[in-house]
Every structure is written in C-alpha cells, then in structure tokens.
Short mmCIF file of C-alpha atoms and ligand atoms in Angstrom, two decimals:
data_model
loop_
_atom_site.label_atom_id
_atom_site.label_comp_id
_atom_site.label_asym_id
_atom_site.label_seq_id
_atom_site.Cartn_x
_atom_site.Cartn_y
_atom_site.Cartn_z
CA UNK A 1 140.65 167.21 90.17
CA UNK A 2 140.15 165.85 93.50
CA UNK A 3 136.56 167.53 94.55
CA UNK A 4 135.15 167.40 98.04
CA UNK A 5 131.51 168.72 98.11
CA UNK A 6 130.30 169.12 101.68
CA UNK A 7 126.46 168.51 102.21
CA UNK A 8 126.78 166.60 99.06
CA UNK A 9 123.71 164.40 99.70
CA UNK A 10 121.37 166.87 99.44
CA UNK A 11 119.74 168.06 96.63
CA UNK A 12 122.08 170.24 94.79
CA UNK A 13 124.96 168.62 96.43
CA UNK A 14 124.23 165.54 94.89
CA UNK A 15 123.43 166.61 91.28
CA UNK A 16 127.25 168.05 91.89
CA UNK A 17 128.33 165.55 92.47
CA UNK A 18 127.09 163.45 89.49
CA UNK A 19 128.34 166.49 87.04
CA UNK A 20 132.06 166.36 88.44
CA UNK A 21 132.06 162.75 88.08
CA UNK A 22 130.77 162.79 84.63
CA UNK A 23 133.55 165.73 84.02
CA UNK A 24 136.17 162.98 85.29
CA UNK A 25 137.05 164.57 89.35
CA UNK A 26 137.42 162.49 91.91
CA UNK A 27 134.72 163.29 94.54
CA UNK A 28 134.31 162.68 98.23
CA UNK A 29 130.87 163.67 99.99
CA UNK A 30 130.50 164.83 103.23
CA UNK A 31 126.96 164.59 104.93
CA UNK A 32 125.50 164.09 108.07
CA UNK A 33 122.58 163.17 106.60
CA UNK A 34 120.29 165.88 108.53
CA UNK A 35 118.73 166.79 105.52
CA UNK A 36 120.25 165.00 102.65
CA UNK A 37 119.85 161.65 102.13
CA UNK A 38 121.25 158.37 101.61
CA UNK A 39 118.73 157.95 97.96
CA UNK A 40 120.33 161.02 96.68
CA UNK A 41 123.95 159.30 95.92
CA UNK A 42 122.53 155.36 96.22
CA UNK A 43 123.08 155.21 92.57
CA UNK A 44 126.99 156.72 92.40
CA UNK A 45 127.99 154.17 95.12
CA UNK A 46 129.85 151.57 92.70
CA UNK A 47 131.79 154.73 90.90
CA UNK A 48 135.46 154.09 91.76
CA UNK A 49 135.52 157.69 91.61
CA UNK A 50 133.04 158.25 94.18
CA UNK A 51 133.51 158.22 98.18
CA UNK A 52 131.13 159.30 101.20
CA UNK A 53 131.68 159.77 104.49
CA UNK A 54 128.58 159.99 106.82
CA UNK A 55 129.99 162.98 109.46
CA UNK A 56 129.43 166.46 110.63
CA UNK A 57 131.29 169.26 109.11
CA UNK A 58 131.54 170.27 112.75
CA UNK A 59 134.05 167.30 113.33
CA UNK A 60 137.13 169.13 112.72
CA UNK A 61 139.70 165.84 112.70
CA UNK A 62 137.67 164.56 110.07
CA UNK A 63 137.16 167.61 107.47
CA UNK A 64 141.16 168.07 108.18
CA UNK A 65 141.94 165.06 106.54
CA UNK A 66 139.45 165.68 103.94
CA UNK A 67 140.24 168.81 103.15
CA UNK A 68 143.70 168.11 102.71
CA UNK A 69 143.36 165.65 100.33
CA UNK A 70 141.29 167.82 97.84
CA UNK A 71 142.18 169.79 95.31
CA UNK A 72 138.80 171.90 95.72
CA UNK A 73 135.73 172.20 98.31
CA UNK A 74 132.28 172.83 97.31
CA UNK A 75 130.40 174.37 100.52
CA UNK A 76 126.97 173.30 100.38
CA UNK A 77 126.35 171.70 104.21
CA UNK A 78 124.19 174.38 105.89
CA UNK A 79 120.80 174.30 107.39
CA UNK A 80 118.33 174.56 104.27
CA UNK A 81 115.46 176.23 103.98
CA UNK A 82 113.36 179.24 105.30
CA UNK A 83 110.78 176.98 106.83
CA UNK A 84 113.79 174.58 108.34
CA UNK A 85 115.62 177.40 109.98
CA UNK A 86 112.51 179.23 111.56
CA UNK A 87 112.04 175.47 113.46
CA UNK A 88 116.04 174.50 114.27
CA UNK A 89 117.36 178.19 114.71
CA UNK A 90 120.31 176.97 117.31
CA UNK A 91 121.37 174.37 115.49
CA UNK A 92 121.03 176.44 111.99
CA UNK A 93 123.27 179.27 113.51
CA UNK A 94 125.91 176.70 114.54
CA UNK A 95 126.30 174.53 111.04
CA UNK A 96 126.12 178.19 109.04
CA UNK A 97 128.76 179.81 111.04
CA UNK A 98 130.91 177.45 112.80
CA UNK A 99 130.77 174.76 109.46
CA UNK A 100 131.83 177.45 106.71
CA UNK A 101 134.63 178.64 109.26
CA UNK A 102 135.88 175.48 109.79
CA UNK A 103 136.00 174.71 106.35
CA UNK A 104 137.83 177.99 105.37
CA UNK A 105 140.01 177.18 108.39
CA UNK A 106 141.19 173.61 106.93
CA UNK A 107 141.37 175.27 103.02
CA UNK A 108 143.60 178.03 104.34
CA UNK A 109 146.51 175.84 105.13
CA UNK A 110 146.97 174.34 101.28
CA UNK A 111 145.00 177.15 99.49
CA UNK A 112 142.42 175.31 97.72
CA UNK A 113 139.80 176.99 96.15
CA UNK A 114 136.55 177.27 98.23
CA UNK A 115 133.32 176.92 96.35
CA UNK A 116 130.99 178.80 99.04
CA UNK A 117 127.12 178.26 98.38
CA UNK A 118 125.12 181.43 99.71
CA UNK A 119 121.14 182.28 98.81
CA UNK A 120 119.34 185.08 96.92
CA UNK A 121 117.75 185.01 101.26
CA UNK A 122 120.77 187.76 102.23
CA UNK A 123 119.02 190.29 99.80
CA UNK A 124 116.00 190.44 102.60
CA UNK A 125 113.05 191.73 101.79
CA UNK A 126 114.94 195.23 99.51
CA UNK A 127 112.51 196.74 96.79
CA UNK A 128 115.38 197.26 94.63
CA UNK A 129 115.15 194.87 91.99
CA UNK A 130 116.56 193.15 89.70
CA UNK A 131 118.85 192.31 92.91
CA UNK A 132 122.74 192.86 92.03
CA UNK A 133 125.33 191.42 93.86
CA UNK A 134 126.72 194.64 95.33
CA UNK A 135 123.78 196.40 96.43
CA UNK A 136 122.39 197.09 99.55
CA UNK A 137 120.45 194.60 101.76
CA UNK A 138 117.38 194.82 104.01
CA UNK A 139 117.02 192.63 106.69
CA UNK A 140 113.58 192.91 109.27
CA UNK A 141 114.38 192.63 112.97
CA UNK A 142 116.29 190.12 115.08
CA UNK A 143 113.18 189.10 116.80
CA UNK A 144 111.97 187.56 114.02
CA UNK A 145 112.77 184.41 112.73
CA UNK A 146 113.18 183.95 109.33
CA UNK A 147 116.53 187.05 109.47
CA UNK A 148 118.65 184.69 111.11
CA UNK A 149 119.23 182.55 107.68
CA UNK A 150 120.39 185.67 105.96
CA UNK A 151 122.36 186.57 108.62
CA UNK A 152 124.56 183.45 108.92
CA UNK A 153 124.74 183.28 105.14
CA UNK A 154 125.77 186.81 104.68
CA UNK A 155 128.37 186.32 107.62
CA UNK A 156 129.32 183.02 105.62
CA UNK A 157 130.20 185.73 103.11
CA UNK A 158 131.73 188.53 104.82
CA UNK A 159 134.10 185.32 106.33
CA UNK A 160 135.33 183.97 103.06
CA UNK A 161 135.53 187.41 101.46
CA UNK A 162 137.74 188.36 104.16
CA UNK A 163 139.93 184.82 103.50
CA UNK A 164 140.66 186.25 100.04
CA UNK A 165 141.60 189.59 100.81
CA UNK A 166 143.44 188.55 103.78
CA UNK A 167 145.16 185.21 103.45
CA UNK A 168 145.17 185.16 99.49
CA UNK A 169 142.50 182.17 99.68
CA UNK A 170 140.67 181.69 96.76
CA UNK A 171 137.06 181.50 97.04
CA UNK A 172 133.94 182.34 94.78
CA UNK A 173 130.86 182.73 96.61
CA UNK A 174 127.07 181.73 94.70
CA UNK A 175 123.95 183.31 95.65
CA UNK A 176 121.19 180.72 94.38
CA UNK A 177 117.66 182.15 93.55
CA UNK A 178 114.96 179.37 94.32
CA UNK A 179 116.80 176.24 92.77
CA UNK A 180 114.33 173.43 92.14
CA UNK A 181 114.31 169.95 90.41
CA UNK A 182 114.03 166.37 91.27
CA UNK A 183 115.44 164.83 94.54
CA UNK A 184 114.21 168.49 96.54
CA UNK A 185 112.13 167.37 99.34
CA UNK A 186 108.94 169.47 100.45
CA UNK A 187 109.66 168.50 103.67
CA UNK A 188 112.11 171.86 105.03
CA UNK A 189 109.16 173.83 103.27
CA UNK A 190 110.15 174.63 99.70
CA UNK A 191 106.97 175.13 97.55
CA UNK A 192 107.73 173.50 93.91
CA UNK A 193 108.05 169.61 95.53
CA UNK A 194 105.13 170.86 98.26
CA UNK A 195 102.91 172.05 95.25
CA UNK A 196 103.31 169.25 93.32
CA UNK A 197 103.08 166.55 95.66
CA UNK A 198 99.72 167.86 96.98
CA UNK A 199 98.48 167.92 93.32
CA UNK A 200 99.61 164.74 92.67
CA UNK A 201 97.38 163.09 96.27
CA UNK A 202 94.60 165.95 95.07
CA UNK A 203 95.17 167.14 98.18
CA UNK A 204 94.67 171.46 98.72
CA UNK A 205 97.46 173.43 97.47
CA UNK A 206 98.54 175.83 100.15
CA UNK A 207 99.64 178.80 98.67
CA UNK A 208 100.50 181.47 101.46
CA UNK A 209 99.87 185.02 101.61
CA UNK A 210 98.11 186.39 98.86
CA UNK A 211 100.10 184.22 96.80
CA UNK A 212 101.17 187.24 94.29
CA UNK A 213 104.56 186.73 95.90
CA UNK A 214 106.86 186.47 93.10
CA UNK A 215 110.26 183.97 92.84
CA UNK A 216 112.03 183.11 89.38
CA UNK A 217 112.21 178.64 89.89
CA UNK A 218 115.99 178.08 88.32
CA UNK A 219 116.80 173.99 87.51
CA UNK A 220 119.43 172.62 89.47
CA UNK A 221 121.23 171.33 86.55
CA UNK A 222 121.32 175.15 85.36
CA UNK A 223 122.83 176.24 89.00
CA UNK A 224 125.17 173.08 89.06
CA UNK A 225 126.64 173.94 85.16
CA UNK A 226 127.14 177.28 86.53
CA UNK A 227 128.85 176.27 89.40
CA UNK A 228 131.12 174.06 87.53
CA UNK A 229 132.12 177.28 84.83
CA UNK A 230 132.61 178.98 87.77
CA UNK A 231 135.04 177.17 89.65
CA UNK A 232 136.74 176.94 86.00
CA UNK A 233 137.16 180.62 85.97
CA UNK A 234 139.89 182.68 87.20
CA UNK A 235 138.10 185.83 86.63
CA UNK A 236 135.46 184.53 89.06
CA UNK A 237 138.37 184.33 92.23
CA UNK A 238 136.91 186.90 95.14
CA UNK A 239 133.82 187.55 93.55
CA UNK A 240 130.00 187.32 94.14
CA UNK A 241 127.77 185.80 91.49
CA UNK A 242 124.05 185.22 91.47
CA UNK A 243 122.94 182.13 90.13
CA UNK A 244 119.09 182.07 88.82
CA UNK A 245 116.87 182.58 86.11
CA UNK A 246 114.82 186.14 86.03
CA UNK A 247 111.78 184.69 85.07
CA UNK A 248 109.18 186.28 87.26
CA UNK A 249 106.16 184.12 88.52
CA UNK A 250 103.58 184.44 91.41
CA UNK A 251 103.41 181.58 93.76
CA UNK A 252 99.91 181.34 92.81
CA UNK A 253 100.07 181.07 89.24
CA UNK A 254 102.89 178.82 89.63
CA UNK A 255 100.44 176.78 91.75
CA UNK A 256 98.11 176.90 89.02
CA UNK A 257 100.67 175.60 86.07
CA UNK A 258 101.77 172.36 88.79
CA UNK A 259 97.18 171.79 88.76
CA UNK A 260 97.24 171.87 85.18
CA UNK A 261 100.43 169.69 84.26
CA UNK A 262 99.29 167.19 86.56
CA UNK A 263 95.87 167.66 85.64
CA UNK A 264 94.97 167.55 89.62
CA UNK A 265 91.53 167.95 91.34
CA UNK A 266 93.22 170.03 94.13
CA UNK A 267 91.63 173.14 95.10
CA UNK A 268 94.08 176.13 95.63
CA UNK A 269 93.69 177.40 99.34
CA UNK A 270 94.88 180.71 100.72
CA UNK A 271 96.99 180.14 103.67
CA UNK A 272 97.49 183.36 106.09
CA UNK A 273 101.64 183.70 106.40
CA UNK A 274 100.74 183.80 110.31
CA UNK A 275 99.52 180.48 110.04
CA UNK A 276 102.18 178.85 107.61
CA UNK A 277 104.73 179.74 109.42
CA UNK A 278 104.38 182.27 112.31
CA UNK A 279 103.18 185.04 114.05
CA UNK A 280 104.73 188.40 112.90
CA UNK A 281 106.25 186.23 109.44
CA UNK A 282 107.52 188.89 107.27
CA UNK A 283 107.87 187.48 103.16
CA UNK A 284 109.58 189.50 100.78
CA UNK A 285 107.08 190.41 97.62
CA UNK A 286 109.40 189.79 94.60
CA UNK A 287 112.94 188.37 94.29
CA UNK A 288 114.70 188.85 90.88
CA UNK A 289 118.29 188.09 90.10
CA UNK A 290 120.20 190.55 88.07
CA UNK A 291 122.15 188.37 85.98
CA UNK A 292 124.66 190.48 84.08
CA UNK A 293 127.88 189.40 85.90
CA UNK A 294 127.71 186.15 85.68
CA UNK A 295 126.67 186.63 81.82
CA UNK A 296 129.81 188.87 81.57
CA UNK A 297 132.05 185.78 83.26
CA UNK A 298 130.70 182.45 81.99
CA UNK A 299 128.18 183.50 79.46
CA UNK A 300 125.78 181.85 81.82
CA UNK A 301 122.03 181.39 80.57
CA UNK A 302 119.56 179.61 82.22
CA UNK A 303 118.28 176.63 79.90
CA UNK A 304 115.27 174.91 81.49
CA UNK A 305 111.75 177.04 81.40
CA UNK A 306 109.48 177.15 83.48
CA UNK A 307 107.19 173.75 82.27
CA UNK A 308 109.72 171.62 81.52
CA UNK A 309 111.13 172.05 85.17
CA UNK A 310 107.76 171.32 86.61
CA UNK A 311 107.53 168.15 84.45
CA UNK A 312 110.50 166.95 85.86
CA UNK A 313 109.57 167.32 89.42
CA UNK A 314 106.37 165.67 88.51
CA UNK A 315 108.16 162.69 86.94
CA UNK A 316 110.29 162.13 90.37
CA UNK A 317 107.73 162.36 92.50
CA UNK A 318 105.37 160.00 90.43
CA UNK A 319 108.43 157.48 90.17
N1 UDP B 401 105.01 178.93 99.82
C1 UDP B 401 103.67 178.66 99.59
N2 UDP B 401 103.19 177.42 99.92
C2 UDP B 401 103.97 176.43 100.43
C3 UDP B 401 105.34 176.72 100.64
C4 UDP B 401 105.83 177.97 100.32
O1 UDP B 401 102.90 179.51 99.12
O2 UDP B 401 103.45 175.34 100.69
C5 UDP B 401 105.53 180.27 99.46
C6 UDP B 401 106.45 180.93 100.48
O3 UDP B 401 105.72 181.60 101.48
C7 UDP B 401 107.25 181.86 99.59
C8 UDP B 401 107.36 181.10 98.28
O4 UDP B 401 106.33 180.13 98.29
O5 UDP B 401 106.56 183.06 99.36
C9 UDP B 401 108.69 180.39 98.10
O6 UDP B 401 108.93 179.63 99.27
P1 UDP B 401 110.17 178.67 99.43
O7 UDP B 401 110.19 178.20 100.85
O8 UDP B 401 110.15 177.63 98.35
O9 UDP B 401 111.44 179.59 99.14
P2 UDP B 401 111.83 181.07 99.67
O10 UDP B 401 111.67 181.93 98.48
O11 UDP B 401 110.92 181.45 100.79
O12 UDP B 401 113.24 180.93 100.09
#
C-alpha cells in the first residue's frame, strides 16, 4: 500500500508511520512542523520506503498530488491539544476544518480510504459513562474556550460521515482517549510528559483542579495497532470507533505513580483550573471509553498497563 499520513511528525503520526513501514507500505508524511517535529522521523530518513514533505495541509496543489498518489490517507494534522487550542483558537479552527475538508476533497476524486483521527474531547463534559460512540454529547458554551476543539473535531466528523453516505467515500473515523508514550511533548499541555518531566528536574508537579479528575492513559503503540486493524477492516467502512483503554485513574494518583517510578523529590501542588488555564475553564470529571465495538470489529485489547507506559515515558525523557 501506498500510505500518506498527514501530521505524520507528530507523536502518533510518527509511531504510524514506523508500523506501516515495518508492515511493508510505502509512506509519505506530510507536516508543517507546527507541532511535530523533525526528531520524530530523523531515524526513518534512509528507508527507501519513507518520504516527507515539510508543507501545510492547507496548500491544496500540494496535498493534490499527494493524495493522488496514495492508496490511503491517515488524517492526523490538526491543532493538538486542549491547552494548544485554548492559546491558537484561529489558527486551530482553520487546520481542523478547512485541513480535513481539503483532504476529503482530494480523496473524493480516486476514492481512497480516509483514516480520520478524532478525540474522546467531542464527548464534552456528558456524565454518561462508559462513553459510546453513538451517544449524546455535551458541550459548555461558545464563550468558552476549550468547546471549540470539540467542535471542529466533531464537524471533522459530521464532514467525512457525510462523504460516505453521500459520495460512497470510504472513511473510518477514531476517537482517541488520552494516548500517551514516548516522543509526546508536554509542551501543548498534555499531563503524562508534563508530570514526568517535572519529576524527573524535582521540580512541583502541577496537578490541576482537585486532581480527582479521572482519564484512562492508552499507549500509542496500542492506538496505532488499532488503527492499522482498522483500516484492514471492511466492517469498519462508515463507522465510529473509540480507541482507549478503560482503565480509570485520577490525575493525582497518576501524579503520584510518575513520583514513585522515578523516585522524585517533587512535591505535588494543587493548581486552581482558573489559573492553569483560564478564567471560567470548565474540565470534564471522568472520561471512560466504552470499548465494545471495536472489541466486536478487531478484537481490539489494550496491551500496555498503566506502569509499564509510565516507564517508557520516563526512559525517553531521561535519554
Ligand atoms: N493536567 C494536570 N496538570 C498538568 C496538565 C494537565 O493536572 O500539568 C490535567 C488536566 O487539567 C486534565 C488532565 O490532566 O484534567 C488531562 O489533561 P491533558 O491535557 O493531558 O488531556 P485532556 O484529557 O484534557 O484532553
């Protein structure tokens, strides 16, 4: 297969990337290098398998030709993060909405399949959990903030749903839950790398809120198998699959497991959301995949707990 993974130096794009080559694709990366980075694919450059191009999805001539040549695109270039969207909302709107339309655009003329990568984020802050895929969503206001990621994911995914049903393009659309591993930056505000590279300086952990926010941490090699099965499956044309672990944990005893396996002087300090992020900050309390479809169509199971995930964060950030 001849892959094309958009946003593929980024974290999860990049781990992609080395799985498809490993399973024998041909890939080509697309990244503007916003958020990804150059470190994340250093070591495929070399494959003869392996291209990159350094451009914006939002350069149409360019994912044309790219497009065309693939056989299948994996969506991942969007604005990442909760923390990185509340500080670049103009420029987050335009890569969410205007990138994943452009790159259903370009698919829609040859068909290919369209790997779209959504977030657990368009579930909002709904008490009804375990969350399932076609349940209903709460969003807060417009006025604040942090909304405006779910929106332009959700509309991501009202766009390619409408793709299939209308133009017969296939696409499968993945909402991750909280992906972590090595090459995840704390910088766009994710808490695993944050955590653990404040234990490692013995700096203060900031854990916001009360910290008895929950998440279930999945490894990115879990999400990136799963992806892969996925994009295998015919069954899984059309549909909506979350990708996570259900493993429950507050952000403060997660904080606690990162002191220990680093055994870290840090102190754990309670940050107030209003001061973490901003004024009027709404969190949600507890996000929990339900994972029975995408048991039902790959017979997916998330493999890496809880410590042995942690350990390999700490092992990239000590390298
Ligand atoms: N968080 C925290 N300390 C940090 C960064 C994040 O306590 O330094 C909290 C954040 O408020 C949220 C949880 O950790 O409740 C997960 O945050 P992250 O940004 O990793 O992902 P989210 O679940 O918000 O998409």
């Amino acid at each position: 297969m001849k892959a094309l993974i958009t946003g593929g130096a980024g974290f999860i794009g990049s781990h992609l990337a080395e799985r498809l080559l490993r399973e024998g694709d041909e890939v080509t990366i697309i990244d503007d290098l916003s958020t990804g980075s150059f470190d994340n694919i250093a070591h495929l450059e070399g494959n003869p398998r392996f291209r990159y191009v350094i451009d914006t999805i939002l350069n149409e001539g360019v994912m044309a030709d790219l497009v065309a040549e693939s056989d299948i695109v994996y969506h991942l270039a969007a604005a990442v993060g909760v923390a990185y969207v509340m500080d670049n909302i103009l420029k987050s709107l335009k890569i969410n909405i205007r990138g994943t339309e452009i790159v259903l655009e370009q698919a829609n003329i040859k068909k290919q399949k369209v790997i779209l990568f959504s977030t657990s984020e368009v579930y909002g802050k709904s008490n009804s959990l375990p969350f399932k895929e076609d349940q209903d969503r709460l969003l807060g206001p417009t006025t604040i903030n942090r909304w405006s990621y779910a929106v332009t994911k959700a509309l991501d995914e009202i766009l390619a749903l409408a793709y299939w049903r209308e133009k017969k393009l296939p696409v499968t659309i993945v909402r991750c839950f909280n992906t972590v591993g090595p090459r995840q930056t704390g910088q766009y505000g994710m808490v695993l790398p944050r955590f653990v590279r404040q234990a490692l300086l013995n700096q203060p952990m900031t854990v916001y809120g009360d910290g008895k926010q929950t998440r279930c941490f999945t490894s990115v090699l879990d999400v990136v198998d799963a992806v892969y099965k996925l994009a295998q499956s015919e069954k899984a044309v059309g549909g909506i699959f979350n990708v996570g672990s259900d493993h429950e944990i507050t952000i403060l005893d997660l904080a606690k497991i990162v002191k220990k396996r680093t055994g870290s002087k840090s102190k754990l300090e309670l940050i107030p959301y209003d001061k973490a992020y901003e004024s009027g900050f709404e969190d949600m309390r507890r996000r929990v995949p339900d994972l029975q479809l995408i048991q039902k169509t790959i017979g997916y199971e998330a493999s890496v707990g809880l410590d042995e995930l942690v350990d390999s964060v700490i092992r990239y950030f000590e390298e």
